[in-house]
Every structure is written in structure tokens, then in C-alpha cells.
mmCIF file of C-alpha atoms in Angstrom:
data_model
loop_
_atom_site.group_PDB
_atom_site.id
_atom_site.type_symbol
_atom_site.label_atom_id
_atom_site.label_comp_id
_atom_site.label_asym_id
_atom_site.label_seq_id
_atom_site.Cartn_x
_atom_site.Cartn_y
_atom_site.Cartn_z
ATOM 1 C CA MET A 1 -8.644 17.588 4.902
ATOM 2 C CA LYS A 2 -12.181 17.756 5.883
ATOM 3 C CA LYS A 3 -13.601 18.452 2.239
ATOM 4 C CA TYR A 4 -17.050 17.158 1.672
ATOM 5 C CA GLU A 5 -17.139 16.189 5.633
ATOM 6 C CA GLU A 6 -19.799 13.696 6.557
ATOM 7 C CA LYS A 7 -20.887 14.046 10.422
ATOM 8 C CA SER A 8 -22.590 11.045 11.994
ATOM 9 C CA ILE A 9 -25.643 11.475 13.421
ATOM 10 C CA THR A 10 -26.040 7.975 14.873
ATOM 11 C CA SER A 11 -23.595 5.241 15.280
ATOM 12 C CA THR A 12 -24.304 1.800 15.868
ATOM 13 C CA PRO A 13 -21.858 -0.755 17.261
ATOM 14 C CA VAL A 14 -22.373 -3.978 15.720
ATOM 15 C CA TYR A 15 -19.593 -6.341 16.421
ATOM 16 C CA ASP A 16 -16.643 -6.171 18.738
ATOM 17 C CA GLY A 17 -14.042 -8.894 17.891
ATOM 18 C CA LYS A 18 -10.482 -9.991 18.532
ATOM 19 C CA VAL A 19 -9.210 -8.071 15.392
ATOM 20 C CA ILE A 20 -11.933 -5.932 13.848
ATOM 21 C CA SER A 21 -15.090 -4.286 15.108
ATOM 22 C CA LEU A 22 -17.923 -2.999 12.983
ATOM 23 C CA ARG A 23 -20.326 -0.284 13.457
ATOM 24 C CA ILE A 24 -22.968 1.393 11.443
ATOM 25 C CA ASP A 25 -23.202 5.334 11.179
ATOM 26 C CA GLU A 26 -25.910 7.374 9.945
ATOM 27 C CA VAL A 27 -24.346 10.446 8.333
ATOM 28 C CA THR A 28 -25.261 13.732 6.787
ATOM 29 C CA LEU A 29 -23.948 14.281 3.488
ATOM 30 C CA PRO A 30 -22.899 17.631 1.952
ATOM 31 C CA ASN A 31 -26.170 17.999 0.052
ATOM 32 C CA GLY A 32 -27.913 17.672 3.554
ATOM 33 C CA LYS A 33 -29.151 14.226 2.845
ATOM 34 C CA THR A 34 -28.503 11.471 5.169
ATOM 35 C CA SER A 35 -26.613 7.717 4.304
ATOM 36 C CA LYS A 36 -25.606 4.986 6.221
ATOM 37 C CA ARG A 37 -21.868 4.106 5.948
ATOM 38 C CA GLU A 38 -20.712 0.512 7.323
ATOM 39 C CA LEU A 39 -17.481 0.972 9.065
ATOM 40 C CA ILE A 40 -14.874 -1.367 9.996
ATOM 41 C CA LYS A 41 -12.135 -0.557 12.976
ATOM 42 C CA HIS A 42 -8.660 -2.269 12.561
ATOM 43 C CA PRO A 43 -5.606 -1.775 15.003
ATOM 44 C CA GLY A 44 -3.477 -0.813 12.140
ATOM 45 C CA ALA A 45 -0.444 -2.802 10.760
ATOM 46 C CA VAL A 46 2.899 -2.661 9.506
ATOM 47 C CA ALA A 47 4.753 -4.343 6.499
ATOM 48 C CA ILE A 48 8.313 -4.928 6.158
ATOM 49 C CA ILE A 49 10.339 -5.115 2.950
ATOM 50 C CA PRO A 50 13.401 -7.178 4.036
ATOM 51 C CA ILE A 51 16.363 -7.099 1.303
ATOM 52 C CA THR A 52 19.175 -9.191 1.883
ATOM 53 C CA ALA A 53 23.122 -8.720 0.916
ATOM 54 C CA THR A 54 22.546 -9.979 -2.676
ATOM 55 C CA GLY A 55 19.308 -7.928 -3.103
ATOM 56 C CA LYS A 56 17.067 -10.542 -2.680
ATOM 57 C CA ILE A 57 13.483 -9.665 -1.194
ATOM 58 C CA VAL A 58 12.276 -11.940 1.874
ATOM 59 C CA PHE A 59 8.729 -12.815 1.587
ATOM 60 C CA VAL A 60 6.402 -15.088 3.543
ATOM 61 C CA GLU A 61 3.819 -17.328 2.227
ATOM 62 C CA GLN A 62 0.448 -17.892 4.358
ATOM 63 C CA TYR A 63 -2.991 -19.012 4.152
ATOM 64 C CA ARG A 64 -5.582 -16.281 4.067
ATOM 65 C CA LYS A 65 -8.886 -17.384 4.868
ATOM 66 C CA ALA A 66 -10.759 -14.425 3.817
ATOM 67 C CA LEU A 67 -9.557 -15.369 0.241
ATOM 68 C CA GLU A 68 -9.578 -19.285 0.786
ATOM 69 C CA ARG A 69 -5.773 -19.387 -0.822
ATOM 70 C CA SER A 70 -2.250 -19.031 0.046
ATOM 71 C CA LEU A 71 -0.407 -15.696 -0.668
ATOM 72 C CA VAL A 72 3.356 -14.588 -0.982
ATOM 73 C CA GLU A 73 3.367 -11.429 0.800
ATOM 74 C CA THR A 74 5.976 -9.036 2.560
ATOM 75 C CA PRO A 75 6.034 -9.918 6.291
ATOM 76 C CA ALA A 76 3.382 -8.036 7.845
ATOM 77 C CA GLY A 77 1.637 -7.806 11.485
ATOM 78 C CA LYS A 78 -0.961 -5.842 13.599
ATOM 79 C CA LEU A 79 0.190 -3.089 16.016
ATOM 80 C CA GLU A 80 -0.268 -4.125 19.719
ATOM 81 C CA PRO A 81 -1.973 -1.603 21.966
ATOM 82 C CA GLY A 82 0.391 1.162 22.671
ATOM 83 C CA GLU A 83 3.306 -0.191 20.724
ATOM 84 C CA SER A 84 5.069 2.061 17.980
ATOM 85 C CA PRO A 85 5.069 0.804 14.478
ATOM 86 C CA GLU A 86 8.917 0.562 14.531
ATOM 87 C CA ILE A 87 8.780 -2.086 17.324
ATOM 88 C CA THR A 88 6.013 -3.933 15.547
ATOM 89 C CA ALA A 89 8.061 -3.933 12.630
ATOM 90 C CA ARG A 90 11.070 -5.367 14.507
ATOM 91 C CA ARG A 91 9.055 -7.883 16.324
ATOM 92 C CA GLU A 92 6.984 -9.395 12.831
ATOM 93 C CA LEU A 93 10.412 -9.240 11.044
ATOM 94 C CA GLU A 94 11.877 -11.437 13.504
ATOM 95 C CA GLU A 95 8.812 -13.820 14.181
ATOM 96 C CA GLU A 96 7.968 -14.406 10.708
ATOM 97 C CA THR A 97 11.353 -14.529 9.062
ATOM 98 C CA GLY A 98 13.930 -15.107 11.911
ATOM 99 C CA TYR A 99 15.833 -12.027 10.822
ATOM 100 C CA GLY A 100 17.051 -8.972 12.792
ATOM 101 C CA CYS A 101 17.927 -5.942 10.780
ATOM 102 C CA GLU A 102 20.786 -3.354 11.093
ATOM 103 C CA GLN A 103 18.676 -0.615 9.301
ATOM 104 C CA LEU A 104 14.887 -0.270 9.712
ATOM 105 C CA THR A 105 13.835 2.565 7.291
ATOM 106 C CA TYR A 106 10.427 4.216 7.339
ATOM 107 C CA ILE A 107 8.771 4.233 3.707
ATOM 108 C CA GLN A 108 5.244 5.077 3.725
ATOM 109 C CA SER A 109 1.953 4.730 5.383
ATOM 110 C CA PHE A 110 -1.360 3.907 3.439
ATOM 111 C CA ALA A 111 -4.877 2.952 4.170
ATOM 112 C CA THR A 112 -6.061 -0.468 2.565
ATOM 113 C CA SER A 113 -9.510 -0.232 2.025
ATOM 114 C CA PRO A 114 -10.662 3.563 2.854
ATOM 115 C CA GLY A 115 -14.029 3.027 1.544
ATOM 116 C CA PHE A 116 -15.018 0.698 4.146
ATOM 117 C CA ALA A 117 -11.989 0.174 6.721
ATOM 118 C CA ASP A 118 -9.715 2.126 8.738
ATOM 119 C CA GLU A 119 -6.834 0.053 8.687
ATOM 120 C CA ILE A 120 -3.388 1.871 8.000
ATOM 121 C CA ILE A 121 -0.155 -0.276 6.973
ATOM 122 C CA HIS A 122 3.218 1.439 8.107
ATOM 123 C CA MET A 123 5.674 0.374 5.488
ATOM 124 C CA TYR A 124 9.394 -0.176 6.197
ATOM 125 C CA VAL A 125 12.366 -1.329 4.370
ATOM 126 C CA ALA A 126 14.747 -3.600 6.575
ATOM 127 C CA GLU A 127 18.735 -3.838 5.542
ATOM 128 C CA GLY A 128 21.531 -5.462 7.054
ATOM 129 C CA LEU A 129 19.619 -8.522 7.843
ATOM 130 C CA TYR A 130 21.235 -11.261 10.267
ATOM 131 C CA LYS A 131 19.864 -14.413 11.434
ATOM 132 C CA ILE A 132 18.618 -14.550 15.259
ATOM 133 C CA GLU A 133 19.365 -17.732 16.990
ATOM 134 C CA ASN A 134 16.108 -18.852 18.902
ATOM 135 C CA SER A 135 14.294 -16.111 17.438
ATOM 136 C CA ALA A 136 10.839 -15.181 18.728
ATOM 137 C CA SER A 137 8.021 -17.472 17.116
ATOM 138 C CA LEU A 138 4.939 -16.858 15.636
ATOM 139 C CA ASP A 139 1.384 -16.525 17.194
ATOM 140 C CA GLU A 140 0.036 -20.054 17.868
ATOM 141 C CA ASP A 141 -2.362 -19.432 14.878
ATOM 142 C CA GLU A 142 0.140 -18.341 12.294
ATOM 143 C CA PHE A 143 1.861 -20.712 9.811
ATOM 144 C CA VAL A 144 4.411 -19.109 7.414
ATOM 145 C CA GLU A 145 6.813 -20.521 4.776
ATOM 146 C CA ILE A 146 9.765 -17.913 3.835
ATOM 147 C CA ILE A 147 10.484 -17.361 0.300
ATOM 148 C CA GLU A 148 13.419 -15.173 -0.854
ATOM 149 C CA ALA A 149 13.292 -14.081 -4.534
ATOM 150 C CA THR A 150 14.960 -11.765 -6.744
ATOM 151 C CA ILE A 151 12.996 -8.631 -8.006
ATOM 152 C CA GLU A 152 12.563 -10.662 -11.292
ATOM 153 C CA GLU A 153 11.227 -13.527 -9.492
ATOM 154 C CA ALA A 154 8.964 -11.424 -7.405
ATOM 155 C CA GLU A 155 7.535 -9.759 -10.889
ATOM 156 C CA LEU A 156 6.856 -13.172 -12.157
ATOM 157 C CA MET A 157 4.826 -14.042 -8.901
ATOM 158 C CA MET A 158 3.089 -10.743 -9.462
ATOM 159 C CA LYS A 159 2.087 -11.958 -13.006
ATOM 160 C CA ASN A 160 1.003 -15.534 -12.089
ATOM 161 C CA GLY A 161 -0.909 -14.264 -9.001
ATOM 162 C CA GLN A 162 1.141 -16.020 -6.020
ATOM 163 C CA ILE A 163 1.758 -12.051 -4.972
ATOM 164 C CA PHE A 164 -1.836 -10.944 -4.964
ATOM 165 C CA ASP A 165 -2.288 -8.172 -2.398
ATOM 166 C CA ALA A 166 -2.017 -4.527 -2.482
ATOM 167 C CA LYS A 167 0.955 -3.903 -0.090
ATOM 168 C CA THR A 168 2.914 -6.484 -1.338
ATOM 169 C CA ALA A 169 2.515 -5.230 -5.361
ATOM 170 C CA TYR A 170 3.223 -1.775 -3.943
ATOM 171 C CA SER A 171 6.532 -3.179 -2.361
ATOM 172 C CA VAL A 172 7.516 -4.953 -5.536
ATOM 173 C CA LEU A 173 7.167 -1.836 -7.654
ATOM 174 C CA TRP A 174 9.008 0.110 -4.732
ATOM 175 C CA VAL A 175 11.888 -2.150 -4.299
ATOM 176 C CA LYS A 176 12.420 -2.348 -8.002
ATOM 177 C CA GLU A 177 12.974 1.357 -8.209
ATOM 178 C CA TYR A 178 14.997 1.221 -4.946
ATOM 179 C CA LEU A 179 17.303 -1.318 -6.310
ATOM 180 C CA GLN A 180 17.825 0.756 -9.689
ATOM 181 C CA LYS A 181 18.914 3.815 -7.580
ATOM 182 C CA ARG A 182 21.014 2.084 -5.138
ATOM 183 C CA MET B 1 -2.577 -22.550 -3.731
ATOM 184 C CA LYS B 2 -3.981 -24.199 -0.727
ATOM 185 C CA LYS B 3 -0.723 -24.642 1.625
ATOM 186 C CA TYR B 4 -1.563 -24.498 5.374
ATOM 187 C CA GLU B 5 -5.196 -24.541 4.311
ATOM 188 C CA GLU B 6 -7.865 -23.670 7.161
ATOM 189 C CA LYS B 7 -11.011 -25.653 6.930
ATOM 190 C CA SER B 8 -14.194 -24.054 8.400
ATOM 191 C CA ILE B 9 -15.646 -26.146 11.406
ATOM 192 C CA THR B 10 -18.461 -23.906 11.833
ATOM 193 C CA SER B 11 -19.384 -20.234 10.052
ATOM 194 C CA THR B 12 -21.726 -17.505 11.718
ATOM 195 C CA PRO B 13 -23.209 -14.860 10.076
ATOM 196 C CA VAL B 14 -23.159 -11.577 12.111
ATOM 197 C CA TYR B 15 -24.136 -8.778 9.795
ATOM 198 C CA ASP B 16 -25.053 -8.677 5.998
ATOM 199 C CA GLY B 17 -25.088 -4.962 4.846
ATOM 200 C CA LYS B 18 -25.283 -2.928 1.831
ATOM 201 C CA VAL B 19 -21.536 -3.031 0.820
ATOM 202 C CA ILE B 20 -20.258 -5.489 3.375
ATOM 203 C CA SER B 21 -21.141 -8.663 5.240
ATOM 204 C CA LEU B 22 -19.234 -10.096 8.187
ATOM 205 C CA ARG B 23 -19.306 -13.880 9.615
ATOM 206 C CA ILE B 24 -16.936 -15.758 11.979
ATOM 207 C CA ASP B 25 -15.649 -18.841 11.225
ATOM 208 C CA GLU B 26 -14.079 -21.261 13.543
ATOM 209 C CA VAL B 27 -11.170 -23.315 11.556
ATOM 210 C CA THR B 28 -8.913 -26.096 12.171
ATOM 211 C CA LEU B 29 -5.268 -24.992 11.747
ATOM 212 C CA PRO B 30 -2.486 -27.291 10.220
ATOM 213 C CA ASN B 31 -1.427 -28.188 13.696
ATOM 214 C CA GLY B 32 -5.007 -29.635 14.278
ATOM 215 C CA LYS B 33 -5.926 -26.772 16.696
ATOM 216 C CA THR B 34 -8.658 -24.574 16.111
ATOM 217 C CA SER B 35 -8.961 -20.506 15.872
ATOM 218 C CA LYS B 36 -11.425 -18.036 14.892
ATOM 219 C CA ARG B 37 -11.514 -15.863 11.904
ATOM 220 C CA GLU B 38 -13.420 -12.703 11.359
ATOM 221 C CA LEU B 39 -14.159 -12.596 7.840
ATOM 222 C CA ILE B 40 -15.508 -9.550 5.582
ATOM 223 C CA LYS B 41 -17.125 -10.283 2.426
ATOM 224 C CA HIS B 42 -17.060 -7.216 -0.379
ATOM 225 C CA PRO B 43 -18.356 -7.539 -3.786
ATOM 226 C CA GLY B 44 -15.118 -6.525 -5.267
ATOM 227 C CA ALA B 45 -14.113 -2.950 -7.021
ATOM 228 C CA VAL B 46 -12.217 -1.732 -10.015
ATOM 229 C CA ALA B 47 -9.798 1.222 -9.975
ATOM 230 C CA ILE B 48 -8.932 3.184 -13.271
ATOM 231 C CA ILE B 49 -5.698 5.133 -13.882
ATOM 232 C CA PRO B 50 -6.717 7.627 -16.592
ATOM 233 C CA ILE B 51 -3.863 9.230 -18.296
ATOM 234 C CA THR B 52 -4.603 12.528 -20.470
ATOM 235 C CA ALA B 53 -2.857 13.270 -23.596
ATOM 236 C CA THR B 54 -0.265 15.473 -22.071
ATOM 237 C CA GLY B 55 0.507 12.747 -19.343
ATOM 238 C CA LYS B 56 -1.483 13.570 -16.479
ATOM 239 C CA ILE B 57 -3.296 11.189 -14.192
ATOM 240 C CA VAL B 58 -7.020 11.929 -13.429
ATOM 241 C CA PHE B 59 -7.603 11.550 -9.600
ATOM 242 C CA VAL B 60 -10.375 12.240 -7.671
ATOM 243 C CA GLU B 61 -10.777 13.783 -4.091
ATOM 244 C CA GLN B 62 -13.512 12.338 -1.854
ATOM 245 C CA TYR B 63 -14.316 12.298 1.897
ATOM 246 C CA ARG B 64 -13.636 8.688 3.420
ATOM 247 C CA LYS B 65 -15.612 8.311 6.384
ATOM 248 C CA ALA B 66 -13.725 5.286 7.824
ATOM 249 C CA LEU B 67 -10.678 7.449 8.164
ATOM 250 C CA GLU B 68 -12.420 10.759 8.882
ATOM 251 C CA ARG B 69 -10.814 12.591 6.048
ATOM 252 C CA SER B 70 -10.695 13.486 2.517
ATOM 253 C CA LEU B 71 -8.136 11.426 0.067
ATOM 254 C CA VAL B 72 -6.986 11.940 -3.275
ATOM 255 C CA GLU B 73 -7.589 8.344 -5.136
ATOM 256 C CA THR B 74 -7.788 6.847 -8.517
ATOM 257 C CA PRO B 75 -11.330 6.664 -9.725
ATOM 258 C CA ALA B 76 -12.709 3.671 -8.168
ATOM 259 C CA GLY B 77 -16.191 1.973 -7.687
ATOM 260 C CA LYS B 78 -17.891 -1.451 -6.619
ATOM 261 C CA LEU B 79 -18.925 -4.020 -9.147
ATOM 262 C CA GLU B 80 -22.452 -4.269 -9.202
ATOM 263 C CA PRO B 81 -23.925 -7.947 -9.279
ATOM 264 C CA GLY B 82 -22.975 -9.759 -12.477
ATOM 265 C CA GLU B 83 -21.203 -6.935 -14.025
ATOM 266 C CA SER B 84 -17.791 -7.501 -15.530
ATOM 267 C CA PRO B 85 -14.893 -5.640 -14.174
ATOM 268 C CA GLU B 86 -14.511 -3.753 -17.479
ATOM 269 C CA ILE B 87 -18.036 -2.692 -17.694
ATOM 270 C CA THR B 88 -17.620 -1.109 -14.138
ATOM 271 C CA ALA B 89 -14.379 0.444 -15.028
ATOM 272 C CA ARG B 90 -16.062 2.344 -17.829
ATOM 273 C CA ARG B 91 -19.177 3.221 -16.051
ATOM 274 C CA GLU B 92 -17.178 4.429 -12.846
ATOM 275 C CA LEU B 93 -14.751 6.442 -15.315
ATOM 276 C CA GLU B 94 -17.569 8.420 -16.633
ATOM 277 C CA GLU B 95 -19.445 8.749 -13.415
ATOM 278 C CA GLU B 96 -16.509 10.103 -11.347
ATOM 279 C CA THR B 97 -14.627 12.176 -13.997
ATOM 280 C CA GLY B 98 -16.884 12.674 -17.088
ATOM 281 C CA TYR B 99 -14.332 11.028 -19.164
ATOM 282 C CA GLY B 100 -14.993 8.255 -21.737
ATOM 283 C CA CYS B 101 -11.842 6.344 -23.048
ATOM 284 C CA GLU B 102 -10.427 5.092 -26.153
ATOM 285 C CA GLN B 103 -8.214 2.314 -24.821
ATOM 286 C CA LEU B 104 -9.223 0.619 -21.450
ATOM 287 C CA THR B 105 -6.192 -1.917 -20.684
ATOM 288 C CA TYR B 106 -6.188 -4.367 -17.915
ATOM 289 C CA ILE B 107 -3.259 -4.212 -15.352
ATOM 290 C CA GLN B 108 -3.573 -6.371 -12.411
ATOM 291 C CA SER B 109 -5.829 -7.504 -9.873
ATOM 292 C CA PHE B 110 -5.134 -7.374 -6.049
ATOM 293 C CA ALA B 111 -6.575 -8.190 -2.559
ATOM 294 C CA THR B 112 -6.501 -4.901 -0.393
ATOM 295 C CA SER B 113 -6.778 -6.660 3.193
ATOM 296 C CA PRO B 114 -6.122 -10.412 2.924
ATOM 297 C CA GLY B 115 -5.877 -10.767 6.693
ATOM 298 C CA PHE B 116 -9.845 -10.193 7.259
ATOM 299 C CA ALA B 117 -11.523 -9.158 3.774
ATOM 300 C CA ASP B 118 -12.297 -10.746 0.110
ATOM 301 C CA GLU B 119 -12.177 -7.468 -1.506
ATOM 302 C CA ILE B 120 -10.396 -7.627 -4.620
ATOM 303 C CA ILE B 121 -9.410 -4.430 -6.931
ATOM 304 C CA HIS B 122 -9.259 -4.711 -10.555
ATOM 305 C CA MET B 123 -6.629 -2.301 -11.918
ATOM 306 C CA TYR B 124 -7.149 -0.857 -15.565
ATOM 307 C CA VAL B 125 -5.228 2.138 -17.207
ATOM 308 C CA ALA B 126 -7.479 4.363 -19.350
ATOM 309 C CA GLU B 127 -6.123 6.123 -22.494
ATOM 310 C CA GLY B 128 -7.448 8.166 -25.304
ATOM 311 C CA LEU B 129 -9.734 10.297 -22.831
ATOM 312 C CA TYR B 130 -12.308 12.387 -24.178
ATOM 313 C CA LYS B 131 -14.905 14.485 -22.274
ATOM 314 C CA ILE B 132 -18.564 13.080 -22.277
ATOM 315 C CA GLU B 133 -21.303 15.536 -22.820
ATOM 316 C CA ASN B 134 -24.150 14.987 -20.244
ATOM 317 C CA SER B 135 -22.038 12.131 -18.662
ATOM 318 C CA ALA B 136 -23.891 9.712 -16.153
ATOM 319 C CA SER B 137 -23.883 10.973 -12.600
ATOM 320 C CA LEU B 138 -22.541 9.923 -9.319
ATOM 321 C CA ASP B 139 -24.541 7.910 -6.772
ATOM 322 C CA GLU B 140 -26.619 10.429 -4.654
ATOM 323 C CA ASP B 141 -24.348 9.905 -1.732
ATOM 324 C CA GLU B 142 -21.227 10.478 -3.394
ATOM 325 C CA PHE B 143 -19.240 13.636 -3.825
ATOM 326 C CA VAL B 144 -16.092 13.779 -5.579
ATOM 327 C CA GLU B 145 -13.549 16.718 -7.155
ATOM 328 C CA ILE B 146 -11.625 16.081 -10.003
ATOM 329 C CA ILE B 147 -7.679 16.557 -9.709
ATOM 330 C CA GLU B 148 -5.571 16.269 -12.658
ATOM 331 C CA ALA B 149 -1.673 15.971 -11.703
ATOM 332 C CA THR B 150 1.650 15.342 -13.471
ATOM 333 C CA ILE B 151 3.461 12.253 -12.104
ATOM 334 C CA GLU B 152 5.822 14.640 -10.074
ATOM 335 C CA GLU B 153 2.692 16.146 -8.416
ATOM 336 C CA ALA B 154 1.371 12.920 -7.727
ATOM 337 C CA GLU B 155 4.515 12.145 -6.028
ATOM 338 C CA LEU B 156 4.468 15.103 -3.954
ATOM 339 C CA MET B 157 0.647 14.160 -2.942
ATOM 340 C CA MET B 158 2.300 10.703 -1.821
ATOM 341 C CA LYS B 159 4.720 12.468 0.367
ATOM 342 C CA ASN B 160 2.274 15.012 1.892
ATOM 343 C CA GLY B 161 -0.252 12.332 2.693
ATOM 344 C CA GLN B 162 -3.223 13.610 0.446
ATOM 345 C CA ILE B 163 -2.617 10.221 -1.413
ATOM 346 C CA PHE B 164 -3.003 7.769 1.161
ATOM 347 C CA ASP B 165 -4.394 4.660 0.119
ATOM 348 C CA ALA B 166 -2.734 1.355 -1.233
ATOM 349 C CA LYS B 167 -4.305 1.093 -4.584
ATOM 350 C CA THR B 168 -3.334 4.835 -5.557
ATOM 351 C CA ALA B 169 0.146 4.374 -4.045
ATOM 352 C CA TYR B 170 0.352 1.542 -6.266
ATOM 353 C CA SER B 171 -0.901 3.524 -9.089
ATOM 354 C CA VAL B 172 1.297 6.305 -8.855
ATOM 355 C CA LEU B 173 4.554 3.944 -8.799
ATOM 356 C CA TRP B 174 2.929 2.060 -11.740
ATOM 357 C CA VAL B 175 2.225 5.070 -13.896
ATOM 358 C CA LYS B 176 5.919 6.210 -13.370
ATOM 359 C CA GLU B 177 7.240 3.138 -14.619
ATOM 360 C CA TYR B 178 4.608 3.118 -17.471
ATOM 361 C CA LEU B 179 5.237 6.902 -18.554
ATOM 362 C CA GLN B 180 9.175 6.267 -18.626
ATOM 363 C CA LYS B 181 8.825 3.134 -20.957
ATOM 364 C CA ARG B 182 6.201 4.696 -23.075
#
């Protein structure tokens, strides 16, 4: 869909970093005027909703420097260049939780901040979880703690703000409906 | 919560723009090592789920340059300096849809991209909608089209990718549960 398309007249790179890059585009608007758009490029990511045999959800708690606080989130991680989202999902599940899974099912993809960033998260549900001996370890600048919670506990963590990001809030609502149907 | 806190040793401003700013912090990790964090500052935003008397949801379709496509989203907009989220929500509802509302109820706040940005969206549900004559108009670089959809139509738009951002995906699941309870 290209309704109201904004075509770039100029595109100015500002920063090219480890995770994100930033450029400023001057664009033509549908009314013929021009405007500036500040645009973040991100490699994309996966998020996984791991559900245990007893119907608990496996979350990870980690510090998020951008918010200066810790958050309880679904396991997630950036796509490596050329890596398919399913491979990333299996890798991140193992690295962050120590779990492998028998079934990994794609749910949905979505953009996180369409107003300024191209980040897309691919969501999966992981079932048939099993512990991996000597599982692959986290990146050396990652520190996470595993939290296994029932859906009621997860809803409570949403209310008290421990769960505080969009992908995880979405995950909690999604799992609730999924477990009711199962 | 400050578990695994990362303290900044240095903080280097890279870009200060109209909507976002970017800085690079060098941080100390829990293991004593250091790492770099690329951090986007954003003023925060509101999103509104307007529900009509017949239980339809009011969405807006607009072009998102970051993704180079149009998306169907809940009405939303950035906080102006010093503006309370509730005022922003009423303003954006009027500007983007032409509706005022008798009840505006706070639902939830969440971070959109905690890995690199501090953007927080405050979600509201708007009910008791009424058309405002000569309603406040959009910013001069905004072009949106209104789409009123049932929950079934919204779920279809999620499946076919017209709805493709996290706040709107969350909104659709939230409304579904809300309308079932009502």
C-alpha cells in the first residue's frame, strides 16, 4: 500500500552504528509541499512466547538503558545479517532461557515505532520446551534473569508496570486468548 | 527496578532533531566490563482506541516513511512539551478523526522499542463519540484517512498486514476482550 506516498528528494546519513543508523530524508508530501523525516534503520528482531507444559510463560528480566530501568519481557533478539527469523528465534530462546522447543509457530510480525523506525518484530510461540545442557550463552553485554509466570501473574506484572513494553503487552493478551482456546 | 543497572561513564550527543535525538553512552556492565548503547530520545505519545456506538473501532490510514508503506493504525500523536497525555489524546482524536468523546479512559502505557528508544505510548479508549463541526485540523505534514471497522474486520486487517504496528495489534486484542466483557 502506497497511499499518500512520500517520495524522498534528498537523503542524508547522520549516523551508522552497531545496532541502529539514522538518516534524514527530505520528502514531497501529497499536497506538493516538502517536509523532513528522521528515520532510524534497525535490522529487525524476533520475540518468542515460550509456554511450558503447565501453561506458564517464560519471561526474561533485563536492564534497558534507554528507559533506565529493568523490564520483564518476552525473550527477544536482533536478526543477524542473512539469518532467517526462525533460526534467530531458536537461537535467542536457547541463549536467553536455556530452553529448546519441539514446536516453534509463527504468530505475527509488527513494526514497533512506525513513526520514526523501520524495526519489525517477528513473533513466535514456542512449545514442547526442554532444557538444553550447556546451552549457548548470551552476548557478553547481556544479563538476563528468567521468570516463569502464569497468565494471572503476567497480567499482574502488566498492571504493576514490571511488564512495560508493547511486544510483551501484546504477548500477554495473545497468550490469554490462546490458552482459553486450547 | 534497577536490577543489572548500567551506569553511564560517558554520554555523547550525536543528533538533536525535530522529533527524536540520538546519543551514544558508554556504560559499565554488571560484570565490570564496558559497552556502548545507542539511545534514541522521543517525547512520548498517546494512542486512542475510539469505539463507536455500534461497537466499531475508528482507525486511521497513513503513510509511514520509515516503512515506505501505508498502515492502518489507532489514532495517535506525540506529546507536546508540558502537555498531559489526556489533553494530547483528546486533541489527536479530534485532529485525526473529527470526533470528540464523552468518556476517555486510560488503559495502559508501554515502551515501543526498549532496546534503543525511550518512547512511551499512553493508551486510551474513547467512547461516547460525537462529530465535531469544524474540528481542529491535522499538522500540515499529516495526511490520514479514517476507517471504521468491526472487530472481525480489524482481525482480518491484522492477518492481511494492513494493520502492522505493535500498538494497533495490541489495541485489536484489547478491544476484542473489552467488547466481549461489555
